[in-house]
Amino acid sequence: MEVSKKNWDVIVIGTGPSGALIARELSRSGKNVLILEKGKLDYSIHIPKMLRKKEMMFVGKGRTLVRGIRTGGSSVLYYGAAFEPPHELFSKYGIQLVNEVEELKKELPIGPLRNEFIGPAARKLMECAIDLGYNWVKLDKFVYQDLPMTTSFPFAVQWNAVEFVEDAVESGATLLNGAGVNQVILNGNKAIGVKYRVDGQPEQEAYAPKIVLSAGGLGSAQILQNSGIIQAGEGFFCDPLILVHGVMKGIEGGTEIPMGTGMVESKEGFVLTDITLPKLVYQLFSIQALRSHRVFDYHKTISIMVKIKDELGGSIKNNGKIHKNFTEIDKQRMQKGYAIAKEILNHAGAKRVFRTAWTSAHPGGSVRIGELVDSNLQTAYKNLYVCDCSVIPTAWGLPPTLTLLALAKRLAKSLLNGE
Ligand SMILES: Cc1cc2nc3c(=O)[nH]c(=O)nc-3n(C[C@H](O)[C@H](O)[C@H](O)COP(=O)(O)OP(=O)(O)OC[C@H]3O[C@@H](n4cnc5c(N)ncnc54)[C@H](O)[C@@H]3O)c2cc1C
């Protein structure tokens, strides 16, 4: 098919939760949708390949950042925690997401895990945290609890955005994999198309009256820079996290659904949850933390994740360079969360507790609402919209997927209403 000659109604760039949902809603309503996705369908966790594809990179000394360049975006790698958007924050920008969240909750498997799916480590942590006076509760998850549960890391029972991509294609959307978008084509102040390259072939063009960038917190900022919006990527957050591991008898480490329970300290700016990692990831973090001897402890490890809200800062460059210096406030937050994690693990009787280096998995805030996009998520260029983690307007600190889906639902409605 000649992609460049076809009359598309909308081009969607990226198939993470936001792009996939927009493509699905628009194609279901009869729009001619072209989806350009840089990655391909891939469920593997192969660290050298992830480094090569820039799915894993360094944002500072020894501090990694992970995202998905694949169909379904980062949701293929995510841990399925579903956090309600901070509605008050979005109200300040004239954005109401309550109805969209309600609609999503009716459609997707969102809710707390049934008791039988809370594993022994998570149960122990919850019991000990409550005993110490912390508000440790069950968290909402994107998990199909009626599917047979596996005893390995449970990616297979989590909802992810590939489902929406498949729905979009079934409804008539065209998905082009391996298609990396470099730049938006402009006519005066209006976006009219995009330039993209498939697997290193010569650059091609596709045209549509509406363009939606959903290339993620890094990707959308880079495409905008290439398109003349040079402020994109000046300042971002990444919600850094550490893992605090201890060993304990009677724990079947590696067999639990992660992030089923936890505590949210919004004022303090951190979240603590139980966590189970895929074995290889646990082993790599142990080696990075100079605990090579702990790689064999996987099945007796009990762990807490400490994730903080980092301040906006650093920069994302269109030459691929991502840099961020974390502030003293960020470091103090992490230290406070770590102290609580250690206290809970010690109370649980865990031994040989250690923490990993900082990593992060939510790059965003790089194309902020109120600065580079308006409350309809439109940029300074007419007909060019951005909808993904990059538009979050402030420092964040929460798993963002439910918020991104709600923003995408809202944008899809407004595009269909011709607003
Ligand atoms: C290990 C891990 C665990 C996580 N756990 C949770 C969790 O429990 N709960 C939660 O809510 N969130 C979690 N997240 C975060 C969540 O997955 C992301 O915040 C969310 O997927 C971001 O959605 P997005 O649409 O902004 O971008 P992404 O999902 O990153 O999608 C961007 C898409 O754009 C494509 N793309 C990029 N550049 C280009 C280009 N130039 N041209 C074409 N396509 C391009 C990418 O391939 C990708 O498909 C986790 C993330 C990771 C990595």
CSV table of C-alpha atoms and ligand atoms in Angstrom, one decimal:
chain,number,residue,atom,x,y,z
A,1,MET,CA,0.0,0.0,0.0
A,2,GLU,CA,1.2,3.5,-0.8
A,3,VAL,CA,1.0,5.1,2.6
A,4,SER,CA,2.0,8.5,1.4
A,5,LYS,CA,-0.8,8.7,-1.2
A,6,LYS,CA,-3.7,7.6,1.0
A,7,ASN,CA,-6.1,10.1,2.5
A,8,TRP,CA,-5.7,9.6,6.2
A,9,ASP,CA,-8.0,11.4,8.6
A,10,VAL,CA,-5.5,11.1,11.5
A,11,ILE,CA,-1.9,9.9,11.9
A,12,VAL,CA,-1.1,8.6,15.4
A,13,ILE,CA,2.6,8.3,16.3
A,14,GLY,CA,3.4,5.6,18.9
A,15,THR,CA,1.4,2.8,20.4
A,16,GLY,CA,1.8,3.2,24.2
A,17,PRO,CA,-1.4,3.4,26.2
A,18,SER,CA,-2.3,6.9,24.9
A,19,GLY,CA,-1.6,6.4,21.2
A,20,ALA,CA,-3.2,2.9,21.2
A,21,LEU,CA,-6.4,4.2,22.8
A,22,ILE,CA,-6.7,7.2,20.5
A,23,ALA,CA,-6.1,5.0,17.4
A,24,ARG,CA,-8.7,2.5,18.6
A,25,GLU,CA,-11.4,5.1,19.4
A,26,LEU,CA,-10.9,7.0,16.1
A,27,SER,CA,-10.8,3.9,13.9
A,28,ARG,CA,-13.9,2.4,15.7
A,29,SER,CA,-15.7,5.6,14.7
A,30,GLY,CA,-14.9,5.1,11.1
A,31,LYS,CA,-11.9,7.4,10.8
A,32,ASN,CA,-9.0,6.5,8.4
A,33,VAL,CA,-6.2,6.1,10.9
A,34,LEU,CA,-2.5,5.5,10.2
A,35,ILE,CA,-0.4,4.4,13.1
A,36,LEU,CA,3.4,4.8,12.9
A,37,GLU,CA,5.2,2.8,15.5
A,38,LYS,CA,9.0,2.8,15.7
A,39,GLY,CA,9.2,-0.6,17.4
A,40,LYS,CA,7.8,-4.1,16.7
A,41,LEU,CA,5.8,-6.6,18.7
A,42,ASP,CA,8.2,-7.9,21.3
A,43,TYR,CA,7.7,-9.3,24.8
A,44,SER,CA,11.3,-10.2,25.5
A,45,ILE,CA,13.5,-8.7,28.2
A,46,HIS,CA,16.9,-8.9,26.6
A,47,ILE,CA,19.2,-6.3,28.2
A,48,PRO,CA,21.8,-5.9,25.4
A,49,LYS,CA,19.0,-5.5,22.8
A,50,MET,CA,17.2,-3.0,25.1
A,51,LEU,CA,20.4,-1.0,25.4
A,52,ARG,CA,20.9,-1.1,21.7
A,53,LYS,CA,17.3,0.1,21.0
A,54,LYS,CA,17.6,2.8,23.6
A,55,GLU,CA,14.9,1.2,25.6
A,56,MET,CA,17.4,1.3,28.5
A,57,MET,CA,19.7,4.2,28.9
A,58,PHE,CA,21.6,6.2,31.5
A,59,VAL,CA,20.3,9.6,32.8
A,60,GLY,CA,23.2,10.2,35.0
A,61,LYS,CA,26.0,8.4,36.8
A,62,GLY,CA,24.9,4.8,37.2
A,63,ARG,CA,21.2,5.8,37.0
A,64,THR,CA,19.2,4.0,34.4
A,65,LEU,CA,15.9,4.8,32.6
A,66,VAL,CA,13.7,2.2,31.0
A,67,ARG,CA,11.0,2.6,28.4
A,68,GLY,CA,9.5,0.4,25.6
A,69,ILE,CA,10.2,0.9,21.9
A,70,ARG,CA,7.8,-1.8,20.8
A,71,THR,CA,4.2,-2.2,19.9
A,72,GLY,CA,2.3,-1.4,23.1
A,73,GLY,CA,5.1,0.9,24.2
A,74,SER,CA,6.2,0.8,27.8
A,75,SER,CA,3.0,-0.9,28.9
A,76,VAL,CA,4.5,-4.2,27.5
A,77,LEU,CA,7.1,-3.9,30.3
A,78,TYR,CA,5.0,-2.3,33.0
A,79,TYR,CA,3.9,-3.7,36.4
A,80,GLY,CA,0.2,-3.1,36.0
A,81,ALA,CA,-0.5,-0.7,38.9
A,82,ALA,CA,-3.5,1.5,38.2
A,83,PHE,CA,-3.4,4.8,40.1
A,84,GLU,CA,-6.3,7.3,40.0
A,85,PRO,CA,-5.2,10.6,38.3
A,86,PRO,CA,-4.8,13.5,40.7
A,87,HIS,CA,-8.0,15.2,39.6
A,88,GLU,CA,-7.4,18.5,41.4
A,89,LEU,CA,-4.1,19.0,39.5
A,90,PHE,CA,-5.8,18.6,36.1
A,91,SER,CA,-8.8,20.8,37.1
A,92,LYS,CA,-6.4,23.7,37.5
A,93,TYR,CA,-5.8,23.4,33.7
A,94,GLY,CA,-9.5,23.1,32.9
A,95,ILE,CA,-9.2,19.3,32.4
A,96,GLN,CA,-11.8,17.0,34.0
A,97,LEU,CA,-11.0,13.3,33.8
A,98,VAL,CA,-13.6,11.8,36.2
A,99,ASN,CA,-16.0,10.5,33.5
A,100,GLU,CA,-13.1,9.1,31.4
A,101,VAL,CA,-11.7,7.2,34.4
A,102,GLU,CA,-15.2,5.8,35.2
A,103,GLU,CA,-15.6,4.7,31.5
A,104,LEU,CA,-12.1,3.0,31.7
A,105,LYS,CA,-13.0,1.3,34.9
A,106,LYS,CA,-16.0,-0.3,33.3
A,107,GLU,CA,-14.0,-1.5,30.4
A,108,LEU,CA,-10.7,-2.6,31.8
A,109,PRO,CA,-9.8,-5.1,34.5
A,110,ILE,CA,-9.0,-2.4,37.1
A,111,GLY,CA,-9.3,-3.1,40.8
A,112,PRO,CA,-7.5,-4.5,43.8
A,113,LEU,CA,-6.3,-8.1,43.7
A,114,ARG,CA,-8.4,-10.7,45.2
A,115,ASN,CA,-6.9,-12.0,48.5
A,116,GLU,CA,-5.8,-15.3,46.9
A,117,PHE,CA,-3.6,-13.3,44.5
A,118,ILE,CA,-1.8,-11.3,47.2
A,119,GLY,CA,1.4,-13.4,47.7
A,120,PRO,CA,3.0,-14.3,51.0
A,121,ALA,CA,5.7,-11.6,50.7
A,122,ALA,CA,3.1,-8.8,50.0
A,123,ARG,CA,0.9,-10.1,52.8
A,124,LYS,CA,3.8,-10.0,55.2
A,125,LEU,CA,4.8,-6.5,54.2
A,126,MET,CA,1.3,-5.2,54.6
A,127,GLU,CA,0.9,-6.8,58.0
A,128,CYS,CA,4.2,-5.4,59.3
A,129,ALA,CA,3.6,-1.9,57.8
A,130,ILE,CA,0.2,-1.7,59.4
A,131,ASP,CA,1.6,-2.9,62.6
A,132,LEU,CA,4.1,0.0,62.5
A,133,GLY,CA,1.3,2.5,61.9
A,134,TYR,CA,1.7,3.0,58.1
A,135,ASN,CA,-1.3,3.3,55.8
A,136,TRP,CA,-0.4,0.3,53.7
A,137,VAL,CA,-3.3,-0.8,51.6
A,138,LYS,CA,-4.3,-2.9,48.6
A,139,LEU,CA,-3.6,-1.1,45.3
A,140,ASP,CA,-5.7,-1.1,42.1
A,141,LYS,CA,-4.2,-3.2,39.3
A,142,PHE,CA,-4.7,-3.8,35.6
A,143,VAL,CA,-5.0,-7.6,36.0
A,144,TYR,CA,-7.4,-10.1,34.5
A,145,GLN,CA,-8.0,-12.1,37.6
A,146,ASP,CA,-10.1,-14.7,35.9
A,147,LEU,CA,-7.3,-15.9,33.7
A,148,PRO,CA,-5.1,-18.8,34.9
A,149,MET,CA,-2.4,-17.3,37.0
A,150,THR,CA,1.2,-18.3,36.2
A,151,THR,CA,3.9,-18.9,38.7
A,152,SER,CA,6.4,-16.8,36.8
A,153,PHE,CA,6.4,-13.0,36.5
A,154,PRO,CA,2.7,-12.3,35.5
A,155,PHE,CA,3.0,-10.2,32.4
A,156,ALA,CA,0.6,-12.6,30.7
A,157,VAL,CA,-2.4,-11.7,33.0
A,158,GLN,CA,-1.9,-7.9,32.8
A,159,TRP,CA,-3.8,-5.7,30.4
A,160,ASN,CA,-1.4,-3.8,28.1
A,161,ALA,CA,-1.8,-1.5,25.1
A,162,VAL,CA,-1.2,-4.2,22.5
A,163,GLU,CA,-4.9,-5.1,23.0
A,164,PHE,CA,-6.0,-1.6,21.9
A,165,VAL,CA,-3.6,-1.7,18.9
A,166,GLU,CA,-5.1,-5.0,17.8
A,167,ASP,CA,-8.6,-3.5,18.2
A,168,ALA,CA,-7.7,-0.5,16.2
A,169,VAL,CA,-6.3,-2.6,13.3
A,170,GLU,CA,-9.4,-4.8,13.4
A,171,SER,CA,-11.5,-1.7,13.1
A,172,GLY,CA,-9.6,-0.7,10.0
A,173,ALA,CA,-6.5,1.3,11.2
A,174,THR,CA,-3.2,0.7,9.3
A,175,LEU,CA,-0.3,-0.1,11.6
A,176,LEU,CA,3.2,0.5,10.2
A,177,ASN,CA,5.9,-1.1,12.4
A,178,GLY,CA,9.5,-0.1,12.4
A,179,ALA,CA,8.4,3.4,11.3
A,180,GLY,CA,10.3,6.0,13.3
A,181,VAL,CA,8.9,9.5,12.9
A,182,ASN,CA,11.6,12.3,12.7
A,183,GLN,CA,9.6,15.4,12.1
A,184,VAL,CA,6.2,17.0,11.6
A,185,ILE,CA,5.6,18.6,8.2
A,186,LEU,CA,4.2,22.1,8.5
A,187,ASN,CA,2.4,24.5,6.1
A,188,GLY,CA,2.7,27.9,7.8
A,189,ASN,CA,1.4,27.4,11.3
A,190,LYS,CA,-0.5,24.2,10.5
A,191,ALA,CA,0.7,20.6,10.8
A,192,ILE,CA,-0.1,18.6,7.7
A,193,GLY,CA,2.0,15.5,7.8
A,194,VAL,CA,5.0,13.7,9.1
A,195,LYS,CA,8.4,12.4,7.8
A,196,TYR,CA,9.3,8.9,8.9
A,197,ARG,CA,11.8,6.2,8.1
A,198,VAL,CA,11.1,2.5,8.1
A,199,ASP,CA,14.0,0.3,9.2
A,200,GLY,CA,16.7,2.6,7.8
A,201,GLN,CA,15.1,3.0,4.3
A,202,PRO,CA,14.9,6.4,2.7
A,203,GLU,CA,12.7,9.0,4.4
A,204,GLN,CA,9.0,8.9,3.5
A,205,GLU,CA,6.1,11.3,4.1
A,206,ALA,CA,2.5,10.8,5.1
A,207,TYR,CA,-0.2,13.4,5.3
A,208,ALA,CA,-3.4,14.0,7.4
A,209,PRO,CA,-5.4,16.9,8.7
A,210,LYS,CA,-4.8,15.8,12.3
A,211,ILE,CA,-1.6,14.5,13.8
A,212,VAL,CA,-1.3,13.0,17.3
A,213,LEU,CA,2.2,12.5,18.8
A,214,SER,CA,2.1,9.7,21.4
A,215,ALA,CA,5.8,8.8,21.2
A,216,GLY,CA,6.2,8.9,25.0
A,217,GLY,CA,8.0,11.3,27.4
A,218,LEU,CA,11.2,11.2,25.4
A,219,GLY,CA,10.0,10.5,21.8
A,220,SER,CA,7.4,13.3,21.5
A,221,ALA,CA,9.8,15.9,22.9
A,222,GLN,CA,12.5,14.9,20.4
A,223,ILE,CA,10.1,15.0,17.4
A,224,LEU,CA,8.9,18.5,18.5
A,225,GLN,CA,12.4,19.7,18.7
A,226,ASN,CA,13.1,18.5,15.2
A,227,SER,CA,9.9,20.3,14.1
A,228,GLY,CA,11.0,23.7,15.5
A,229,ILE,CA,9.5,23.6,19.0
A,230,ILE,CA,12.9,23.8,20.6
A,231,GLN,CA,11.7,24.2,24.2
A,232,ALA,CA,10.4,20.7,24.2
A,233,GLY,CA,12.4,18.5,26.5
A,234,GLU,CA,13.7,21.4,28.6
A,235,GLY,CA,13.0,19.9,32.1
A,236,PHE,CA,11.4,16.5,32.7
A,237,PHE,CA,10.6,14.1,35.5
A,238,CYS,CA,11.3,10.3,35.6
A,239,ASP,CA,10.0,9.2,39.0
A,240,PRO,CA,13.2,7.5,40.1
A,241,LEU,CA,13.0,4.4,42.3
A,242,ILE,CA,15.1,2.0,44.3
A,243,LEU,CA,14.5,-1.5,45.3
A,244,VAL,CA,15.1,-2.6,48.9
A,245,HIS,CA,15.8,-6.3,49.2
A,246,GLY,CA,16.1,-8.6,52.1
A,247,VAL,CA,16.1,-12.4,52.5
A,248,MET,CA,13.5,-14.3,54.4
A,249,LYS,CA,12.4,-17.9,54.9
A,250,GLY,CA,9.0,-19.1,53.6
A,251,ILE,CA,8.9,-16.5,50.8
A,252,GLU,CA,8.5,-17.8,47.2
A,253,GLY,CA,10.3,-14.8,45.6
A,254,GLY,CA,9.5,-14.3,42.0
A,255,THR,CA,6.1,-15.9,42.0
A,256,GLU,CA,3.9,-13.0,43.1
A,257,ILE,CA,2.0,-10.3,41.2
A,258,PRO,CA,4.0,-7.2,41.9
A,259,MET,CA,2.6,-3.9,43.3
A,260,GLY,CA,-0.5,-5.4,44.8
A,261,THR,CA,-0.1,-3.5,48.0
A,262,GLY,CA,1.6,-0.3,49.2
A,263,MET,CA,1.4,3.2,50.7
A,264,VAL,CA,1.2,6.5,49.0
A,265,GLU,CA,2.7,9.5,50.8
A,266,SER,CA,1.6,12.3,48.4
A,267,LYS,CA,2.7,15.1,50.7
A,268,GLU,CA,6.1,13.6,51.3
A,269,GLY,CA,6.4,12.8,47.6
A,270,PHE,CA,7.0,9.0,47.6
A,271,VAL,CA,5.2,5.7,47.1
A,272,LEU,CA,6.3,2.4,48.6
A,273,THR,CA,5.0,-1.0,47.3
A,274,ASP,CA,5.7,-4.6,47.4
A,275,ILE,CA,7.6,-5.7,44.3
A,276,THR,CA,8.6,-8.8,42.5
A,277,LEU,CA,11.1,-8.6,39.6
A,278,PRO,CA,11.7,-10.9,36.7
A,279,LYS,CA,14.8,-13.0,37.7
A,280,LEU,CA,17.2,-11.5,35.3
A,281,VAL,CA,16.3,-8.0,36.3
A,282,TYR,CA,16.7,-8.9,40.0
A,283,GLN,CA,20.1,-10.4,39.3
A,284,LEU,CA,21.3,-7.4,37.3
A,285,PHE,CA,20.3,-4.9,40.0
A,286,SER,CA,22.1,-7.1,42.6
A,287,ILE,CA,25.3,-7.1,40.5
A,288,GLN,CA,25.0,-3.3,40.0
A,289,ALA,CA,24.6,-2.8,43.7
A,290,LEU,CA,27.9,-4.9,44.2
A,291,ARG,CA,26.0,-7.8,45.7
A,292,SER,CA,26.9,-10.4,43.1
A,293,HIS,CA,26.6,-13.1,45.8
A,294,ARG,CA,22.9,-12.3,46.1
A,295,VAL,CA,22.0,-13.4,42.6
A,296,PHE,CA,21.2,-16.9,43.9
A,297,ASP,CA,18.8,-15.5,46.6
A,298,TYR,CA,16.0,-14.8,44.1
A,299,HIS,CA,13.5,-17.2,45.5
A,300,LYS,CA,14.0,-16.2,49.1
A,301,THR,CA,14.0,-12.4,48.5
A,302,ILE,CA,11.3,-10.1,49.9
A,303,SER,CA,11.4,-6.6,48.4
A,304,ILE,CA,10.0,-3.1,48.6
A,305,MET,CA,10.0,-0.5,45.8
A,306,VAL,CA,10.5,3.2,46.8
A,307,LYS,CA,9.5,5.6,44.1
A,308,ILE,CA,9.8,9.3,44.5
A,309,LYS,CA,8.4,12.4,42.9
A,310,ASP,CA,11.5,14.1,41.4
A,311,GLU,CA,11.6,17.8,40.6
A,312,LEU,CA,11.4,18.9,36.9
A,313,GLY,CA,15.0,19.4,35.6
A,314,GLY,CA,17.6,18.2,33.1
A,315,SER,CA,17.0,17.9,29.4
A,316,ILE,CA,16.1,15.6,26.6
A,317,LYS,CA,17.9,16.3,23.4
A,318,ASN,CA,17.0,15.3,19.8
A,319,ASN,CA,20.5,13.9,19.4
A,320,GLY,CA,19.5,11.2,21.9
A,321,LYS,CA,21.2,12.7,24.9
A,322,ILE,CA,19.2,12.6,28.1
A,323,HIS,CA,20.5,14.1,31.3
A,324,LYS,CA,19.3,14.9,34.7
A,325,ASN,CA,20.9,15.9,38.0
A,326,PHE,CA,18.7,15.0,40.9
A,327,THR,CA,18.3,17.7,43.6
A,328,GLU,CA,19.0,17.5,47.3
A,329,ILE,CA,15.2,17.4,47.8
A,330,ASP,CA,15.0,14.4,45.5
A,331,LYS,CA,17.8,12.7,47.5
A,332,GLN,CA,16.1,13.5,50.8
A,333,ARG,CA,12.8,12.0,49.6
A,334,MET,CA,14.5,8.8,48.5
A,335,GLN,CA,16.4,8.6,51.9
A,336,LYS,CA,13.1,9.0,53.8
A,337,GLY,CA,11.4,6.3,51.7
A,338,TYR,CA,14.4,4.0,52.1
A,339,ALA,CA,14.4,4.4,55.9
A,340,ILE,CA,10.7,3.4,56.0
A,341,ALA,CA,11.3,0.4,53.7
A,342,LYS,CA,14.1,-0.8,55.9
A,343,GLU,CA,12.0,-0.4,59.0
A,344,ILE,CA,9.2,-2.5,57.5
A,345,LEU,CA,11.6,-5.2,56.2
A,346,ASN,CA,13.4,-5.4,59.6
A,347,HIS,CA,10.1,-5.6,61.4
A,348,ALA,CA,9.2,-8.5,59.0
A,349,GLY,CA,12.3,-10.3,60.1
A,350,ALA,CA,14.2,-9.9,56.7
A,351,LYS,CA,17.9,-10.3,56.9
A,352,ARG,CA,20.8,-8.8,54.9
A,353,VAL,CA,18.8,-5.8,53.6
A,354,PHE,CA,20.3,-3.8,50.8
A,355,ARG,CA,19.2,-1.2,48.3
A,356,THR,CA,19.8,-1.0,44.5
A,357,ALA,CA,21.0,2.0,42.5
A,358,TRP,CA,18.4,4.5,41.2
A,359,THR,CA,16.5,3.5,38.1
A,360,SER,CA,13.3,5.0,36.6
A,361,ALA,CA,10.5,4.1,34.2
A,362,HIS,CA,8.2,7.1,33.8
A,363,PRO,CA,9.9,9.8,31.7
A,364,GLY,CA,7.4,12.6,31.3
A,365,GLY,CA,6.6,16.3,31.9
A,366,SER,CA,8.7,17.3,28.8
A,367,VAL,CA,5.9,18.9,26.8
A,368,ARG,CA,3.8,20.3,29.6
A,369,ILE,CA,0.2,21.3,29.5
A,370,GLY,CA,0.0,25.1,30.0
A,371,GLU,CA,3.4,25.6,28.4
A,372,LEU,CA,3.8,23.7,25.1
A,373,VAL,CA,0.3,22.3,24.7
A,374,ASP,CA,-3.1,23.9,25.7
A,375,SER,CA,-5.8,22.1,27.7
A,376,ASN,CA,-6.9,20.4,24.5
A,377,LEU,CA,-3.4,19.0,24.1
A,378,GLN,CA,-2.9,21.1,20.9
A,379,THR,CA,0.6,22.6,20.3
A,380,ALA,CA,1.4,26.0,18.9
A,381,TYR,CA,0.9,24.4,15.5
A,382,LYS,CA,-2.7,23.9,14.6
A,383,ASN,CA,-3.9,20.3,14.2
A,384,LEU,CA,-0.8,18.9,16.0
A,385,TYR,CA,-1.6,17.3,19.3
A,386,VAL,CA,0.5,15.6,21.9
A,387,CYS,CA,-1.0,12.9,24.2
A,388,ASP,CA,1.3,10.8,26.4
A,389,CYS,CA,3.4,11.1,29.5
A,390,SER,CA,5.2,14.2,28.2
A,391,VAL,CA,2.1,16.5,28.7
A,392,ILE,CA,1.9,15.9,32.5
A,393,PRO,CA,2.3,19.5,33.7
A,394,THR,CA,4.2,19.1,37.0
A,395,ALA,CA,6.5,16.9,39.0
A,396,TRP,CA,4.6,13.6,39.2
A,397,GLY,CA,5.7,10.5,41.3
A,398,LEU,CA,2.8,8.2,40.4
A,399,PRO,CA,2.3,5.3,38.0
A,400,PRO,CA,0.8,7.3,35.1
A,401,THR,CA,-1.0,4.7,32.9
A,402,LEU,CA,-4.6,5.3,34.0
A,403,THR,CA,-4.1,9.1,33.8
A,404,LEU,CA,-2.7,8.7,30.2
A,405,LEU,CA,-5.6,6.5,29.1
A,406,ALA,CA,-8.1,9.1,30.6
A,407,LEU,CA,-6.3,12.0,28.8
A,408,ALA,CA,-6.3,9.9,25.5
A,409,LYS,CA,-10.0,9.2,25.9
A,410,ARG,CA,-10.7,12.9,26.4
A,411,LEU,CA,-8.6,13.8,23.3
A,412,ALA,CA,-10.3,11.2,21.2
A,413,LYS,CA,-13.7,12.5,22.1
A,414,SER,CA,-12.7,16.1,21.2
A,415,LEU,CA,-11.2,15.0,17.9
A,416,LEU,CA,-14.3,13.2,17.0
A,417,ASN,CA,-16.4,16.2,18.0
A,418,GLY,CA,-14.3,18.3,15.6
A,419,GLU,CA,-13.0,20.6,18.4
B,1,LIG,C1,9.4,-1.5,33.9
B,1,LIG,C2,8.2,-0.5,33.9
B,1,LIG,C3,7.2,-0.7,34.9
B,1,LIG,C4,6.1,0.2,34.9
B,1,LIG,N1,5.1,0.0,35.8
B,1,LIG,C5,4.0,0.8,35.7
B,1,LIG,C6,2.9,0.5,36.5
B,1,LIG,O1,2.8,-0.4,37.3
B,1,LIG,N2,1.8,1.3,36.4
B,1,LIG,C7,1.8,2.4,35.5
B,1,LIG,O2,0.8,3.1,35.5
B,1,LIG,N3,2.8,2.7,34.8
B,1,LIG,C8,3.9,1.9,34.8
B,1,LIG,N4,5.0,2.1,34.0
B,1,LIG,C9,4.9,3.3,33.1
B,1,LIG,C10,4.1,3.2,31.9
B,1,LIG,O3,4.3,1.9,31.2
B,1,LIG,C11,4.3,4.3,31.0
B,1,LIG,O4,4.3,5.5,31.8
B,1,LIG,C12,3.3,4.4,29.9
B,1,LIG,O5,3.4,3.3,29.1
B,1,LIG,C13,3.7,5.7,29.1
B,1,LIG,O6,2.8,5.7,28.0
B,1,LIG,P1,3.0,6.7,26.8
B,1,LIG,O7,1.9,6.5,25.9
B,1,LIG,O8,3.4,8.0,27.3
B,1,LIG,O9,4.4,6.2,26.2
B,1,LIG,P2,5.0,4.8,25.8
B,1,LIG,O10,4.2,3.7,26.5
B,1,LIG,O11,6.4,4.9,26.2
B,1,LIG,O12,4.8,4.7,24.3
B,1,LIG,C14,5.5,5.4,23.4
B,1,LIG,C15,5.4,4.7,22.0
B,1,LIG,O13,6.0,5.6,21.0
B,1,LIG,C16,6.9,4.8,20.2
B,1,LIG,N5,7.8,5.8,19.7
B,1,LIG,C17,8.8,6.4,20.3
B,1,LIG,N6,9.5,7.3,19.5
B,1,LIG,C18,8.9,7.1,18.3
B,1,LIG,C19,9.1,7.7,17.0
B,1,LIG,N7,10.1,8.6,16.8
B,1,LIG,N8,8.3,7.3,16.0
B,1,LIG,C20,7.3,6.4,16.1
B,1,LIG,N9,7.1,5.8,17.3
B,1,LIG,C21,7.8,6.2,18.4
B,1,LIG,C22,7.4,3.8,21.1
B,1,LIG,O14,7.9,2.7,20.5
B,1,LIG,C23,6.2,3.4,22.0
B,1,LIG,O15,5.4,2.5,21.4
B,1,LIG,C24,6.1,1.2,33.9
B,1,LIG,C25,7.1,1.4,33.0
B,1,LIG,C26,8.1,0.5,32.9
B,1,LIG,C27,9.2,0.6,31.9
